[in-house]
Coordinates of C-alpha atoms in Angstrom, one line a residue:
X1 CA 0.0 0.0 0.0
X2 CA 1.3 3.5 -0.9
X3 CA 2.1 5.9 1.9
X4 CA -0.6 8.5 2.7
X5 CA 1.5 11.4 1.6
X6 CA 2.0 9.8 -1.8
X7 CA -1.7 9.0 -2.1
X8 CA -2.6 12.6 -1.2
X9 CA -0.2 13.9 -3.8
X10 CA -1.9 11.7 -6.4
X11 CA -5.4 12.8 -5.3
X12 CA -4.5 16.4 -5.5
X13 CA -4.1 15.9 -9.3
X14 CA -7.7 14.8 -9.6
X15 CA -11.0 16.6 -8.9
X16 CA -13.1 17.2 -5.7
X17 CA -15.6 14.6 -6.8
X18 CA -12.8 12.0 -7.6
X19 CA -11.3 12.6 -4.1
X20 CA -14.7 11.9 -2.4
X21 CA -15.1 8.8 -4.5
X22 CA -11.6 7.5 -3.8
X23 CA -12.0 8.1 -0.1
X24 CA -14.4 5.1 -0.1
X25 CA -11.7 2.7 -1.5
X26 CA -9.8 2.1 1.7
X27 CA -8.9 3.6 5.1
X28 CA -5.6 4.9 3.6
X29 CA -7.4 6.8 0.9
X30 CA -10.0 8.0 3.3
X31 CA -7.3 9.4 5.6
X32 CA -5.3 10.9 2.8
X33 CA -8.5 12.5 1.4
X34 CA -8.6 14.8 4.4
X35 CA -5.2 16.3 3.9
X36 CA -5.2 20.1 3.5
X37 CA -2.7 20.0 0.7
X38 CA -5.4 18.4 -1.5
X39 CA -8.2 20.7 -0.8
X40 CA -6.1 23.9 -0.9
X41 CA -5.3 23.0 -4.5
X42 CA -9.1 22.9 -5.2
X43 CA -9.7 26.3 -3.6
X44 CA -9.4 29.4 -5.7
X45 CA -5.9 30.9 -5.7
X46 CA -7.4 34.1 -4.3
X47 CA -9.5 32.4 -1.6
X48 CA -7.9 34.4 1.2
X49 CA -9.0 37.6 -0.4
X50 CA -12.5 36.2 -1.0
X51 CA -12.7 35.3 2.7
X52 CA -11.9 38.9 3.6
X53 CA -14.8 40.1 1.4
X54 CA -17.4 37.9 3.0
X55 CA -20.2 39.7 4.8
X56 CA -20.3 37.0 7.4
X57 CA -17.1 35.2 8.5
X58 CA -16.8 31.5 8.1
X59 CA -15.8 29.1 10.8
X60 CA -13.7 26.1 9.6
X61 CA -10.9 23.9 10.9
X62 CA -9.7 22.2 7.6
X63 CA -9.4 23.2 4.0
X64 CA -11.9 20.5 3.1
X65 CA -14.4 22.1 5.4
X66 CA -13.7 25.5 3.9
X67 CA -14.1 24.1 0.4
X68 CA -17.6 22.8 1.1
X69 CA -18.6 26.0 2.9
X70 CA -17.7 27.9 -0.2
X71 CA -19.8 25.6 -2.4
X72 CA -22.8 27.4 -0.8
X73 CA -23.6 30.9 -2.0
X74 CA -22.4 33.6 0.3
X75 CA -22.7 37.4 0.2
X76 CA -19.6 39.5 -0.4
X77 CA -18.8 43.2 -0.9
X78 CA -21.5 44.5 1.5
X79 CA -24.2 42.3 0.1
X80 CA -23.8 43.6 -3.5
X81 CA -22.5 40.3 -4.9
X82 CA -23.0 36.6 -4.2
X83 CA -20.2 34.1 -4.6
X84 CA -19.7 30.3 -4.6
X85 CA -17.5 27.7 -6.1
X86 CA -18.6 24.7 -8.2
X87 CA -18.5 21.5 -6.2
X88 CA -17.3 19.3 -9.1
X89 CA -14.4 21.6 -10.2
X90 CA -13.8 24.4 -7.7
X91 CA -14.5 27.0 -10.4
X92 CA -15.8 30.4 -9.2
X93 CA -19.2 31.9 -10.1
X94 CA -20.8 35.2 -9.1
X95 CA -24.2 36.7 -9.0
X96 CA -24.5 40.5 -9.1
X97 CA -27.3 42.2 -7.1
X98 CA -29.5 44.8 -8.6
X99 CA -27.5 47.5 -6.8
X100 CA -24.4 46.3 -8.6
X101 CA -26.1 46.9 -12.0
X102 CA -26.5 50.0 -14.0
X103 CA -30.3 50.3 -14.7
X104 CA -32.0 52.9 -16.8
X105 CA -33.7 55.4 -14.5
X106 CA -33.0 53.0 -11.6
X107 CA -33.0 55.8 -9.1
X108 CA -36.4 57.2 -10.3
X109 CA -39.2 56.1 -8.0
X110 CA -41.7 56.7 -10.8
X111 CA -40.1 53.8 -12.7
X112 CA -38.5 51.5 -10.1
X113 CA -39.2 50.5 -6.5
X114 CA -36.3 49.4 -4.3
X115 CA -37.3 47.0 -1.5
X116 CA -36.5 44.0 0.5
X117 CA -37.9 40.8 -1.0
X118 CA -38.1 37.5 0.9
X119 CA -37.3 35.5 -2.2
X120 CA -34.1 37.4 -2.9
X121 CA -30.8 36.4 -1.3
X122 CA -29.7 40.0 -1.4
X123 CA -30.6 42.7 1.2
X124 CA -32.3 44.7 -1.5
X125 CA -34.0 44.1 -4.8
X126 CA -35.7 46.3 -7.3
X127 CA -39.2 46.0 -8.9
X128 CA -40.0 47.6 -12.2
X129 CA -43.1 49.8 -12.1
X130 CA -43.4 51.1 -15.6
X131 CA -40.9 52.2 -18.2
X132 CA -40.7 52.9 -21.9
X133 CA -37.0 52.1 -22.4
X134 CA -35.3 49.3 -20.5
X135 CA -31.5 49.0 -20.4
X136 CA -29.4 47.0 -17.9
X137 CA -25.6 46.8 -17.7
X138 CA -23.5 44.6 -15.5
X139 CA -19.7 44.4 -15.2
X140 CA -17.2 42.1 -13.7
X141 CA -13.5 41.8 -14.2
X142 CA -12.2 38.6 -15.8
X143 CA -9.5 38.3 -13.1
X144 CA -12.2 37.5 -10.6
X145 CA -13.2 34.4 -12.6
X146 CA -11.5 31.1 -12.9
X147 CA -9.0 31.0 -15.8
X148 CA -9.3 28.7 -18.7
X149 CA -13.0 28.2 -18.0
X150 CA -16.2 28.6 -20.0
X151 CA -18.7 31.0 -18.5
X152 CA -22.3 32.0 -19.2
X153 CA -23.9 35.4 -18.5
X154 CA -27.5 35.2 -17.2
X155 CA -30.2 37.6 -16.2
X156 CA -32.2 36.2 -13.3
X157 CA -35.5 37.7 -12.5
X158 CA -38.9 37.1 -11.0
X159 CA -41.7 38.0 -13.4
X160 CA -45.1 39.0 -12.1
X161 CA -48.2 37.5 -13.7
X162 CA -49.4 41.0 -14.3
X163 CA -46.3 42.0 -16.3
X164 CA -46.9 43.3 -19.8
X165 CA -44.9 44.4 -22.8
X166 CA -41.9 42.3 -22.2
X167 CA -42.9 39.7 -24.8
X168 CA -43.8 42.2 -27.6
X169 CA -40.4 42.1 -29.3
X170 CA -37.1 40.4 -28.4
X171 CA -34.5 42.3 -26.5
X172 CA -31.0 43.0 -27.6
X173 CA -28.3 41.3 -25.4
X174 CA -24.6 41.4 -25.6
X175 CA -21.4 40.4 -23.8
X176 CA -18.1 42.3 -24.1
X177 CA -14.8 40.6 -23.1
X178 CA -11.9 42.9 -23.7
X179 CA -12.3 44.0 -27.4
X180 CA -14.6 41.2 -28.4
X181 CA -18.4 41.8 -28.4
X182 CA -21.0 39.1 -28.9
X183 CA -24.5 40.2 -29.8
X184 CA -27.8 38.4 -29.8
X185 CA -31.6 38.6 -29.2
X186 CA -33.6 37.2 -26.4
X187 CA -37.2 37.2 -25.2
X188 CA -37.5 38.2 -21.5
X189 CA -41.1 37.3 -20.7
X190 CA -42.2 33.6 -20.6
X191 CA -45.6 34.3 -22.2
X192 CA -46.2 32.4 -25.5
X193 CA -42.7 30.9 -25.3
X194 CA -43.9 27.5 -26.6
X195 CA -45.7 29.2 -29.5
X196 CA -42.6 31.1 -30.4
X197 CA -40.4 28.0 -30.2
X198 CA -42.6 26.4 -32.9
X199 CA -40.9 28.8 -35.3
X200 CA -37.6 27.1 -36.3
X201 CA -36.2 30.5 -37.3
X202 CA -36.8 31.9 -33.8
X203 CA -35.2 28.8 -32.3
X204 CA -32.0 29.4 -34.3
X205 CA -31.7 33.1 -33.8
X206 CA -33.1 34.0 -30.4
X207 CA -32.8 32.9 -26.7
X208 CA -35.7 32.1 -24.5
X209 CA -35.9 32.1 -20.6
X210 CA -35.8 29.0 -18.6
X211 CA -38.2 28.6 -15.7
X212 CA -37.1 27.3 -12.3
X213 CA -39.7 26.2 -9.8
X214 CA -38.8 27.3 -6.3
X215 CA -41.7 27.0 -4.0
X216 CA -44.5 29.4 -5.0
X217 CA -42.4 31.6 -7.2
X218 CA -41.0 31.1 -10.7
X219 CA -37.6 32.6 -11.3
X220 CA -36.7 33.2 -15.0
X221 CA -33.0 32.6 -15.8
X222 CA -32.2 34.1 -19.2
X223 CA -28.9 33.0 -20.8
X224 CA -27.4 36.0 -22.5
X225 CA -24.1 34.7 -23.8
X226 CA -21.3 32.2 -23.2
X227 CA -17.7 33.2 -23.2
X228 CA -14.3 31.7 -22.3
X229 CA -11.9 33.2 -19.7
X230 CA -8.3 32.7 -20.6
X231 CA -5.6 34.9 -19.0
X232 CA -2.1 34.6 -17.5

C-alpha cells in the first residue's frame, strides 16, 4: 500500500468529486483525502482575499471544510454580490445584485421600487413599475473568474403574472470581453414561449428564458451569452 502522503499527492491531481469517490476505497485513501494539501489545491488561488470580502465570516478547521462551505452561496462586498465555487471543479461563479447593476432610470421612484424581498438572497431588490426604455448593464473583471473556464452570462428575475410588454419584441443582449463583443436577441417574458419556439427561425436566432420552480415563485433565468476566460 502506498504511503498516505503519496496518495494525497496523487489525489491532488484529480477533482473534488474524484477525491470523495476514492475516499471510499480504503482507510488509507479515506485518511489521505482529508489532507489540507489536496483541498487547498481545489480552492481558488485568491480564496484568502475572498474570505476577507465575506459579509459573514466562516468558521472552519480544515481546508476540506472550507471548500464545502464555499460551495454554498455567500454574500460579499457588503451584500452587493453573491459568490460560490462549483463543487465538481472548484470554479468560481458570481451573482450581481440589482444594486451592482446600471439600470436605466434606476433611481427614479416613478419607474423603479427598491425594496427587501423575501425570495431574494440580497438585502435589497428592485421592482419595475413602468418604463418605456429598459436597459441594464453589469460588469465584472475577468481576473475575478477562474482562468481557462467557460462561463455563461445570465439575467435572473422574478416576473409577475401582471407583467406586460416584455414579450412584444425580443430584447438585444450582448457580452463584451476585452475587445470582443457578442450580440444576440432574447425574449424576456415567458408568455407564449412554446408558441414562439414552434418557429424554427426563432429557435436558431433567439434565446428564451428557462423557468425554475422554487416553492411558490417562478424565477426566470435568461442565458445572455457564453464566453471563455483565458488569462495569464
